Coordinates of C-alpha atoms in Angstrom, one line a residue:
Chain A
X1 CA 120.7 93.7 100.2
X2 CA 123.3 92.0 102.3
X3 CA 122.6 88.3 102.4
X4 CA 124.2 87.9 105.7
X5 CA 122.0 90.3 107.6
X6 CA 118.7 88.5 107.8
X7 CA 116.1 90.6 109.4
X8 CA 113.1 89.2 111.3
X9 CA 110.6 92.0 110.9
X10 CA 108.7 91.8 114.1
X11 CA 105.7 94.0 114.6
X12 CA 106.1 94.7 118.3
X13 CA 109.0 97.2 118.1
X14 CA 107.2 99.0 115.3
X15 CA 104.0 99.1 117.3
X16 CA 105.9 100.3 120.4
X17 CA 107.2 103.2 118.4
X18 CA 103.7 104.0 117.0
X19 CA 102.1 103.8 120.5
X20 CA 104.8 106.1 122.1
X21 CA 103.9 108.7 119.5
X22 CA 100.1 108.2 120.0
X23 CA 100.3 108.4 123.7
X24 CA 101.8 111.8 123.6
X25 CA 99.2 112.9 121.1
X26 CA 96.4 111.6 123.3
X27 CA 97.9 113.5 126.2
X28 CA 98.0 116.6 124.0
X29 CA 94.3 116.1 123.0
X30 CA 93.4 115.7 126.7
X31 CA 94.7 119.2 127.2
X32 CA 92.1 120.3 124.7
X33 CA 89.5 118.4 126.6
X34 CA 89.2 115.7 123.9
X35 CA 89.3 112.0 124.6
X36 CA 89.4 110.1 121.3
X37 CA 86.5 107.7 121.0
X38 CA 85.9 104.7 118.7
X39 CA 82.5 103.3 118.1
X40 CA 82.5 99.6 117.0
X41 CA 79.7 97.5 115.7
X42 CA 79.6 93.7 115.4
X43 CA 76.7 92.1 113.8
X44 CA 76.1 88.5 114.8
X45 CA 78.2 86.4 117.2
X46 CA 81.1 85.2 115.1
X47 CA 83.8 84.5 117.8
X48 CA 86.7 85.8 115.6
X49 CA 84.9 89.1 115.0
X50 CA 84.0 89.5 118.7
X51 CA 87.6 88.7 119.6
X52 CA 89.0 91.2 117.1
X53 CA 86.7 94.0 118.4
X54 CA 87.6 93.1 122.0
X55 CA 91.3 93.4 121.1
X56 CA 90.7 96.8 119.6
X57 CA 88.9 98.0 122.7
X58 CA 91.7 96.8 124.9
X59 CA 94.4 98.5 122.8
X60 CA 92.3 101.7 122.8
X61 CA 92.0 101.6 126.6
X62 CA 95.7 101.2 127.0
X63 CA 96.2 104.3 125.0
X64 CA 93.6 106.4 126.9
X65 CA 91.1 106.1 124.0
X66 CA 87.4 105.4 124.8
X67 CA 85.5 102.9 122.8
X68 CA 81.8 101.9 122.6
X69 CA 81.0 98.4 121.4
X70 CA 77.6 97.7 120.0
X71 CA 76.7 94.1 119.3
X72 CA 73.7 93.6 117.1
X73 CA 72.0 90.3 116.6
X74 CA 72.3 88.6 113.2
X75 CA 69.1 89.4 111.4
X76 CA 69.1 93.1 112.5
X77 CA 67.8 95.0 109.4
X78 CA 70.2 96.9 107.2
X79 CA 68.2 100.0 107.9
X80 CA 68.7 99.6 111.6
X81 CA 72.5 99.2 111.1
X82 CA 72.6 102.3 108.9
X83 CA 70.5 104.3 111.4
X84 CA 73.0 103.4 114.1
X85 CA 75.8 104.6 111.9
X86 CA 73.9 107.8 111.3
X87 CA 73.6 108.4 115.0
X88 CA 77.3 107.9 115.4
X89 CA 78.0 110.2 112.5
X90 CA 76.0 112.9 114.2
X91 CA 77.7 112.4 117.6
X92 CA 80.6 114.8 117.9
X93 CA 82.0 112.8 120.8
X94 CA 82.7 109.9 118.5
X95 CA 85.7 110.2 116.2
X96 CA 85.8 106.9 114.5
X97 CA 83.3 104.3 113.4
X98 CA 84.2 100.7 112.7
X99 CA 81.9 98.0 111.4
X100 CA 83.6 94.7 111.9
X101 CA 83.9 92.8 108.7
X102 CA 82.9 90.4 107.3
X103 CA 79.2 91.0 108.1
X104 CA 77.0 87.9 108.2
X105 CA 75.7 86.7 104.8
X106 CA 72.9 88.7 103.4
X107 CA 74.1 92.3 104.2
X108 CA 75.3 94.7 101.5
X109 CA 78.6 95.6 103.0
X110 CA 79.6 98.4 100.5
X111 CA 76.1 100.0 100.9
X112 CA 76.5 99.9 104.7
X113 CA 80.1 101.2 104.7
X114 CA 79.1 104.1 102.4
X115 CA 77.1 105.5 105.3
X116 CA 80.1 106.0 107.5
X117 CA 81.0 109.7 107.5
X118 CA 84.3 110.1 105.5
X119 CA 85.8 111.9 108.5
X120 CA 85.1 109.0 110.8
X121 CA 86.0 106.2 108.4
X122 CA 89.0 105.0 110.4
X123 CA 89.1 101.7 108.6
X124 CA 89.6 103.5 105.3
X125 CA 87.1 101.3 103.4
X126 CA 84.8 104.0 102.2
X127 CA 85.0 104.2 98.4
X128 CA 85.8 107.9 98.5
X129 CA 88.7 107.2 100.8
X130 CA 89.8 104.4 98.6
X131 CA 89.5 106.6 95.5
X132 CA 91.6 109.3 97.1
X133 CA 94.2 106.6 97.9
X134 CA 94.2 105.5 94.3
X135 CA 94.6 108.9 92.8
X136 CA 97.7 110.9 92.4
X137 CA 97.6 114.3 94.0
X138 CA 95.0 113.3 96.5
X139 CA 95.3 112.2 100.1
X140 CA 92.6 110.0 101.6
X141 CA 91.5 111.0 105.1
X142 CA 92.3 107.4 106.1
X143 CA 94.1 104.6 104.5
X144 CA 93.3 101.0 105.4
X145 CA 95.1 99.8 108.5
X146 CA 96.9 96.7 107.4
X147 CA 98.6 98.2 104.3
X148 CA 99.4 101.3 106.3
X149 CA 100.9 99.1 109.0
X150 CA 103.0 97.4 106.4
X151 CA 104.3 100.7 105.1
X152 CA 105.3 101.6 108.7
X153 CA 107.0 98.2 109.1
X154 CA 109.0 98.7 105.9
X155 CA 110.0 102.2 107.0
X156 CA 111.0 100.9 110.5
X157 CA 113.3 98.2 109.1
X158 CA 114.8 100.7 106.6
X159 CA 113.5 98.8 103.5
X160 CA 114.0 100.9 100.4
X161 CA 110.9 101.0 98.3
X162 CA 111.5 103.4 95.5
X163 CA 112.3 101.8 92.2
X164 CA 112.0 98.3 93.7
X165 CA 109.9 95.6 92.1
X166 CA 107.0 94.9 94.5
X167 CA 104.6 92.0 94.0
X168 CA 101.3 92.0 96.0
X169 CA 99.8 88.5 96.1
X170 CA 96.1 88.9 96.5
X171 CA 93.7 91.7 95.5
X172 CA 91.3 92.1 98.4
X173 CA 89.8 95.5 99.2
X174 CA 91.3 95.3 102.7
X175 CA 94.9 94.4 101.9
X176 CA 95.9 93.7 98.3
X177 CA 94.4 96.6 96.4
X178 CA 95.3 99.4 98.9
X179 CA 98.7 97.8 99.5
X180 CA 99.5 98.0 95.7
X181 CA 98.3 101.6 95.6
X182 CA 100.5 102.6 98.6
X183 CA 103.6 100.9 97.1
X184 CA 102.9 102.5 93.8
X185 CA 102.7 106.0 95.3
X186 CA 106.0 105.2 97.1
X187 CA 107.5 104.7 93.6
X188 CA 107.8 100.9 93.6
X189 CA 107.0 99.1 90.4
X190 CA 104.0 97.2 91.5
X191 CA 102.5 94.0 90.2
X192 CA 99.3 92.6 91.6
X193 CA 99.2 88.8 91.3
X194 CA 96.2 86.6 92.1
X195 CA 94.5 83.3 91.5
X196 CA 94.3 83.9 87.8
X197 CA 98.0 84.7 87.4
X198 CA 99.4 82.3 84.9
X199 CA 102.8 81.6 86.4
X200 CA 102.5 82.7 90.0
X201 CA 106.0 81.4 91.2
X202 CA 107.7 83.3 88.3
X203 CA 105.9 86.5 89.1
X204 CA 106.7 86.2 92.8
X205 CA 110.4 85.6 92.0
X206 CA 110.5 89.0 90.4
X207 CA 109.8 90.7 93.7
X208 CA 112.3 92.7 95.7
X209 CA 109.4 93.2 98.0
X210 CA 106.8 90.4 98.2
X211 CA 103.5 91.0 100.2
X212 CA 101.6 87.7 100.6
X213 CA 97.9 88.2 101.4
X214 CA 96.1 85.2 99.9
X215 CA 94.9 83.5 103.1
X216 CA 96.4 80.1 102.3
X217 CA 98.7 78.5 104.8
X218 CA 102.4 78.5 103.7
X219 CA 101.4 79.2 100.1
X220 CA 104.7 81.0 99.4
X221 CA 107.5 78.5 99.3
X222 CA 111.2 79.2 98.9
X223 CA 111.1 78.6 95.2
X224 CA 108.8 81.6 94.8
X225 CA 111.2 84.0 96.5
X226 CA 114.1 85.8 95.0
X227 CA 117.4 85.6 96.9
X228 CA 117.6 88.6 99.1
X229 CA 113.9 89.6 98.8
X230 CA 111.9 91.3 101.6
X231 CA 108.8 89.1 102.4
X232 CA 105.8 90.5 104.2
X233 CA 103.4 87.8 105.5
X234 CA 99.8 89.1 105.9
X235 CA 98.3 85.6 106.3
X236 CA 96.6 84.4 109.4
X237 CA 95.7 80.7 108.9
X238 CA 95.0 78.1 111.5
X239 CA 96.7 74.7 111.0
X240 CA 96.7 72.0 113.5
X241 CA 95.9 74.4 116.3
X242 CA 98.5 76.9 115.6
X243 CA 98.7 80.1 113.5
X244 CA 100.7 80.0 110.3
X245 CA 101.1 82.7 107.7
X246 CA 100.9 82.6 103.9
X247 CA 104.6 82.2 103.8
X248 CA 106.5 78.9 104.6
X249 CA 108.7 80.8 107.0
X250 CA 111.2 78.0 107.8
X251 CA 112.3 77.6 104.2
X252 CA 111.8 81.2 103.0
X253 CA 114.0 82.6 105.8
X254 CA 117.1 81.0 104.3
X255 CA 116.5 82.8 101.0
X256 CA 115.0 86.1 101.9
X257 CA 116.8 89.1 103.4
X258 CA 113.8 89.9 105.7
X259 CA 110.6 88.2 106.6
X260 CA 107.8 89.2 108.9
X261 CA 106.8 86.3 111.2
X262 CA 103.3 85.0 111.9
X263 CA 102.2 85.6 114.5
X264 CA 104.0 88.7 115.7
X265 CA 104.6 90.4 112.4
X266 CA 102.0 92.4 110.6
X267 CA 99.3 91.4 113.0
X268 CA 100.0 93.9 115.8
X269 CA 100.3 96.7 113.3
X270 CA 96.7 96.6 112.0
X271 CA 95.2 97.6 115.4
X272 CA 98.1 100.1 115.9
X273 CA 97.2 101.9 112.7
X274 CA 93.5 101.8 113.6
X275 CA 94.5 103.7 116.7
X276 CA 96.7 106.0 114.7
X277 CA 93.7 106.7 112.3
X278 CA 91.5 107.4 115.3
X279 CA 93.8 109.8 117.0
X280 CA 94.2 111.6 113.7
X281 CA 90.4 111.8 113.4
X282 CA 90.2 113.3 116.9
X283 CA 93.0 115.8 116.1
X284 CA 91.2 117.0 113.0
X285 CA 88.3 118.1 115.2
X286 CA 90.5 120.5 117.0
X287 CA 90.3 123.8 115.1
Chain M
X1 CA 99.1 84.8 69.3
X2 CA 99.7 84.1 65.6
X3 CA 102.7 86.1 64.5
X4 CA 101.5 86.3 61.0
X5 CA 98.2 87.9 61.7
X6 CA 99.2 91.4 62.6
X7 CA 96.2 93.4 63.7
X8 CA 96.0 97.2 63.3
X9 CA 93.7 98.1 66.1
X10 CA 91.9 101.0 64.6
X11 CA 89.4 102.9 66.7
X12 CA 86.9 103.8 64.1
X13 CA 85.2 100.4 63.7
X14 CA 85.0 100.1 67.4
X15 CA 83.5 103.5 67.7
X16 CA 81.0 102.7 64.9
X17 CA 79.8 99.7 66.8
X18 CA 79.5 101.8 70.0
X19 CA 77.6 104.6 68.2
X20 CA 75.2 102.1 66.5
X21 CA 74.3 100.9 70.0
X22 CA 74.0 104.4 71.4
X23 CA 71.8 105.7 68.6
X24 CA 69.2 103.1 69.3
X25 CA 69.4 103.8 73.0
X26 CA 69.0 107.5 72.3
X27 CA 65.9 106.8 70.2
X28 CA 64.6 104.7 73.0
X29 CA 65.1 107.5 75.4
X30 CA 63.3 109.9 73.1
X31 CA 60.3 107.7 73.4
X32 CA 60.4 108.4 77.1
X33 CA 60.7 112.1 76.4
X34 CA 64.3 112.3 77.4
X35 CA 67.1 113.9 75.4
X36 CA 70.4 113.2 77.0
X37 CA 72.3 116.4 77.8
X38 CA 75.9 117.1 78.6
X39 CA 77.1 120.2 80.3
X40 CA 80.7 121.1 79.7
X41 CA 82.9 123.7 81.3
X42 CA 86.2 125.1 80.0
X43 CA 88.0 127.6 82.2
X44 CA 90.4 129.8 80.3
X45 CA 91.2 129.8 76.5
X46 CA 93.6 126.9 76.0
X47 CA 93.1 126.0 72.4
X48 CA 93.4 122.3 72.9
X49 CA 90.8 122.3 75.7
X50 CA 88.4 124.3 73.6
X51 CA 89.0 122.0 70.6
X52 CA 88.4 118.9 72.7
X53 CA 85.2 120.3 74.1
X54 CA 84.0 121.3 70.6
X55 CA 84.7 117.8 69.4
X56 CA 82.6 116.4 72.3
X57 CA 79.8 118.7 71.4
X58 CA 79.9 117.7 67.7
X59 CA 79.9 114.0 68.6
X60 CA 77.0 114.5 70.9
X61 CA 75.0 116.4 68.2
X62 CA 75.6 113.6 65.8
X63 CA 74.0 111.1 68.2
X64 CA 71.0 113.3 69.1
X65 CA 72.6 114.4 72.4
X66 CA 72.3 118.0 73.6
X67 CA 75.2 119.8 75.0
X68 CA 75.7 123.1 76.8
X69 CA 79.2 124.6 76.7
X70 CA 80.1 127.1 79.3
X71 CA 83.4 128.9 78.9
X72 CA 84.6 130.8 82.0
X73 CA 87.5 133.3 81.9
X74 CA 90.7 132.3 83.5
X75 CA 90.6 133.9 86.9
X76 CA 87.0 133.0 87.6
X77 CA 86.9 132.1 91.3
X78 CA 86.8 128.5 92.4
X79 CA 83.6 129.3 94.3
X80 CA 82.0 130.5 91.1
X81 CA 83.0 127.3 89.3
X82 CA 81.6 125.2 92.1
X83 CA 78.4 127.2 92.2
X84 CA 78.0 126.6 88.4
X85 CA 78.5 122.9 89.0
X86 CA 75.9 123.0 91.8
X87 CA 73.4 124.5 89.4
X88 CA 74.0 121.7 87.0
X89 CA 73.8 119.1 89.7
X90 CA 70.3 120.4 90.6
X91 CA 69.1 120.6 86.9
X92 CA 67.3 117.4 86.1
X93 CA 67.6 118.2 82.4
X94 CA 71.4 117.7 82.6
X95 CA 72.6 114.1 82.8
X96 CA 76.3 114.6 82.7
X97 CA 78.8 117.2 83.8
X98 CA 82.3 117.6 82.4
X99 CA 85.0 120.0 83.5
X100 CA 87.7 120.0 80.9
X101 CA 91.1 119.2 82.4
X102 CA 93.6 120.4 83.0
X103 CA 92.3 123.5 84.6
X104 CA 94.6 126.6 84.5
X105 CA 97.2 126.8 87.2
X106 CA 96.0 127.8 90.6
X107 CA 92.7 125.8 90.8
X108 CA 92.3 122.8 93.1
X109 CA 91.1 120.3 90.6
X110 CA 90.2 117.5 93.0
X111 CA 88.3 119.9 95.2
X112 CA 86.3 121.1 92.1
X113 CA 85.7 117.6 90.7
X114 CA 84.4 116.4 94.1
X115 CA 81.4 118.8 93.7
X116 CA 80.1 117.0 90.6
X117 CA 77.2 114.8 91.6
X118 CA 78.3 111.2 91.5
X119 CA 75.3 110.4 89.2
X120 CA 76.5 113.0 86.7
X121 CA 80.3 112.3 86.8
X122 CA 80.5 111.1 83.2
X123 CA 84.3 111.5 83.2
X124 CA 84.5 109.1 86.1
X125 CA 87.1 111.2 87.9
X126 CA 85.2 111.6 91.2
X127 CA 87.1 109.9 94.0
X128 CA 84.1 107.9 95.0
X129 CA 83.7 106.6 91.4
X130 CA 87.5 105.9 91.3
X131 CA 87.3 104.1 94.7
X132 CA 84.4 101.9 93.5
X133 CA 86.4 101.1 90.4
X134 CA 89.3 100.1 92.6
X135 CA 87.3 97.8 94.9
X136 CA 86.2 94.3 94.3
X137 CA 82.5 93.8 94.5
X138 CA 81.7 97.4 93.7
X139 CA 80.7 99.0 90.4
X140 CA 81.5 102.6 89.8
X141 CA 78.6 104.6 88.3
X142 CA 81.1 105.7 85.6
X143 CA 84.6 104.6 84.7
X144 CA 87.1 107.0 83.1
X145 CA 86.5 107.1 79.3
X146 CA 90.0 106.4 77.9
X147 CA 90.6 103.2 79.8
X148 CA 87.0 102.1 79.2
X149 CA 87.5 102.7 75.5
X150 CA 90.7 100.6 75.6
X151 CA 88.8 97.8 77.2
X152 CA 86.2 98.0 74.4
X153 CA 89.0 98.0 71.8
X154 CA 90.6 94.9 73.3
X155 CA 87.2 93.2 73.3
X156 CA 86.4 94.2 69.7
X157 CA 89.7 92.8 68.5
X158 CA 89.2 89.6 70.5
X159 CA 92.2 90.1 72.7
X160 CA 92.2 87.7 75.6
X161 CA 93.0 89.4 78.9
X162 CA 92.5 86.8 81.6
X163 CA 95.7 85.5 83.0
X164 CA 97.8 87.7 80.7
X165 CA 100.7 89.9 81.8
X166 CA 99.6 93.5 81.4
X167 CA 102.0 96.4 81.8
X168 CA 100.6 99.9 82.1
X169 CA 103.2 102.5 81.4
X170 CA 102.2 105.6 83.3
X171 CA 100.2 106.2 86.5
X172 CA 98.0 109.2 85.7
X173 CA 94.5 109.5 87.3
X174 CA 93.0 109.7 83.8
X175 CA 94.6 106.7 82.2
X176 CA 97.2 104.7 84.0
X177 CA 95.7 104.1 87.3
X178 CA 92.1 103.3 86.2
X179 CA 93.5 101.3 83.3
X180 CA 95.5 99.1 85.7
X181 CA 92.4 98.6 87.8
X182 CA 90.2 97.6 84.9
X183 CA 92.7 95.1 83.6
X184 CA 93.2 93.7 87.1
X185 CA 89.4 93.2 87.5
X186 CA 89.5 91.5 84.1
X187 CA 91.9 89.0 85.6
X188 CA 95.1 90.2 84.0
X189 CA 98.3 90.2 86.1
X190 CA 99.0 93.9 86.0
X191 CA 102.2 95.8 86.6
X192 CA 102.2 99.6 86.8
X193 CA 105.5 101.0 85.5
X194 CA 106.5 104.6 85.6
X195 CA 109.4 107.1 85.6
X196 CA 110.9 105.5 88.7
X197 CA 110.8 102.0 87.4
X198 CA 114.4 100.7 87.5
X199 CA 114.5 98.7 84.3
X200 CA 111.6 100.0 82.2
X201 CA 112.5 98.1 79.0
X202 CA 112.7 94.8 80.9
X203 CA 109.4 95.4 82.6
X204 CA 107.7 96.3 79.3
X205 CA 109.1 93.2 77.7
X206 CA 107.2 91.1 80.1
X207 CA 103.9 92.4 78.7
X208 CA 101.5 90.3 76.7
X209 CA 99.4 93.5 76.8
X210 CA 101.3 96.8 76.9
X211 CA 99.5 100.1 77.4
X212 CA 101.7 103.1 76.8
X213 CA 100.4 106.3 78.5
X214 CA 103.5 108.3 79.2
X215 CA 103.1 111.3 76.9
X216 CA 106.5 110.9 75.3
X217 CA 106.8 110.7 71.6
X218 CA 107.8 107.2 70.4
X219 CA 109.0 106.3 73.8
X220 CA 108.3 102.6 73.4
X221 CA 110.8 101.1 70.9
X222 CA 110.9 97.6 69.5
X223 CA 113.4 96.4 72.1
X224 CA 110.8 97.1 74.8
X225 CA 108.2 94.9 73.2
X226 CA 107.8 91.2 73.5
X227 CA 107.4 89.2 70.3
X228 CA 103.6 88.8 69.7
X229 CA 102.5 91.4 72.3
X230 CA 99.4 93.6 72.0
X231 CA 100.4 97.2 72.2
X232 CA 97.9 100.0 73.0
X233 CA 99.2 103.5 72.3
X234 CA 97.5 106.2 74.4
X235 CA 100.0 108.9 73.6
X236 CA 99.2 112.0 71.6
X237 CA 102.4 113.9 71.0
X238 CA 103.1 116.6 68.4
X239 CA 106.4 116.2 66.5
X240 CA 107.3 118.3 63.5
X241 CA 103.8 119.2 62.9
X242 CA 102.3 115.7 63.0
X243 CA 100.8 113.6 65.7
X244 CA 102.8 110.7 67.0
X245 CA 102.0 108.3 69.8
X246 CA 104.1 107.0 72.7
X247 CA 105.0 104.0 70.6
X248 CA 107.5 103.9 67.7
X249 CA 104.9 102.4 65.5
X250 CA 107.1 101.6 62.4
X251 CA 109.5 99.5 64.3
X252 CA 107.1 98.0 66.9
X253 CA 104.6 96.8 64.3
X254 CA 107.2 94.2 63.1
X255 CA 107.3 92.7 66.5
X256 CA 103.9 93.1 68.0
X257 CA 100.8 91.0 67.2
X258 CA 98.6 94.1 67.4
X259 CA 99.1 97.8 67.7
X260 CA 96.7 100.7 68.0
X261 CA 97.8 103.5 65.7
X262 CA 98.1 107.2 66.5
X263 CA 96.0 109.0 65.3
X264 CA 93.0 106.8 64.7
X265 CA 93.5 104.3 67.5
X266 CA 92.4 105.0 71.1
X267 CA 91.7 108.6 70.3
X268 CA 88.2 108.2 68.8
X269 CA 87.2 105.9 71.7
X270 CA 87.6 108.4 74.5
X271 CA 84.7 110.6 73.2
X272 CA 82.7 107.5 72.3
X273 CA 82.9 106.3 75.9
X274 CA 82.0 109.7 77.2
X275 CA 78.8 109.5 75.1
X276 CA 78.2 106.0 76.4
X277 CA 78.6 107.2 80.0
X278 CA 76.2 110.1 79.2
X279 CA 73.5 107.9 77.7
X280 CA 73.8 105.5 80.6
X281 CA 73.4 108.5 83.0
X282 CA 70.2 109.5 81.1
X283 CA 68.9 105.9 81.2
X284 CA 69.3 105.8 84.9
X285 CA 66.9 108.7 85.3
X286 CA 64.1 106.6 83.8
X287 CA 62.4 104.9 86.6

């Protein structure tokens, strides 16, 4: 990569492109008499969860997508949560179901998520969708939104993936694992690094493409980045009242060929890909 | 690792240990009136497939496990195959269902495998079992037999996995992908390398644990192996009438700390883990 052409990989232009496409598809669906509809559930009153879901509802509205938000009190039984999901599964007017994670302590998240119909699993967290994402020759109905958004970002900024060394820092179900699988299927040579990795800086320095998803403020320093690497920052950490990513942006930007900022990088794309998954779900209901 | 203590990782002693354990569990099940039973299906008359399934039947018999083998002519409709699977799914006397892969050309393998009940998916190839294998905090009902066998082999030979660099060569659904996931959950730093990897020898040389599953005779040469590495050879290739692995054993053994031979290494463990999965399936039916 050309050292002199530093690219700030902002999420907004990527999102704008995605939304342009989605808007015309929503218009197309309206002609078929279909308004895509998202059902969201928040259990408890965690302010961050409530804010995230509100944001999703707003984005939906802007695109002409309906959304139902159900807020259940902490302490609601798991059976009741599942029964609500079942009702949504059976409702042909609802195209996507989202249970905002994390659930409060004490709920069995995987057991709950398993009840979401595969065809409405717009978060892509159902084990059968994750398995299809893992396997060669299969296509999941939905892939998790953040990794999908990152793939869109890399495409938008013309980052070549095939044959590149990619290092994914972090192995969460929501980002790290599906990210590694998507990059592998795109023919990168993928390494998943994590808290037990012996020499994390050395492993990170191998990366042509480094995806940081560890949830630790400015964890990735310049000495962990190869000259000319592409660095994707998935972290959203709060430090002294402001948002900072997992990447020490100010020092890394002098070394990397491209970095996604926080805020304004990956963030906007997660909701955009949720909307994309939802519109796709609605389109699949058209014979 | 001590350079002077070269370990030939033979499969037979590992298998013997597994079978000792399984025999006592089968005896225990007999007390409950249960004989574990495997149903196997071969479509077509590929001699290798028929031989594999025969071998599985023999191993089962030796352990006191029943097996039914159904051989369907090539050209049998996909619906008929699925209907046979459905019959087995509904039969409480059958604890595990195995469709021998690869199916002849023209069948939709994933679509067929999806019909196997998750609780009888002893090959571990159902996308929901694969997804649970991929995800943190979830346990698949069954993990694929060859990678599970390799984990048993590494444990048997006291190979430390945590914090080690593992490189998996090959990204098949049957070996490479589930192998990488198992090693990742065991806290290795895992890289999946494949045909599109830019500098394969260099990537392989990073490995403390190298798993070769590319299906190319003696593909891994000494210059691709780090001094003192543990090398697991999953290849079964035929060359001039004899079986050779994916690893050039004669040259690699002088460099590696441990190598699994072909034949006699990983091979015996695949069937052993199938039996292990089957016995576990039968045990789960005991309330």
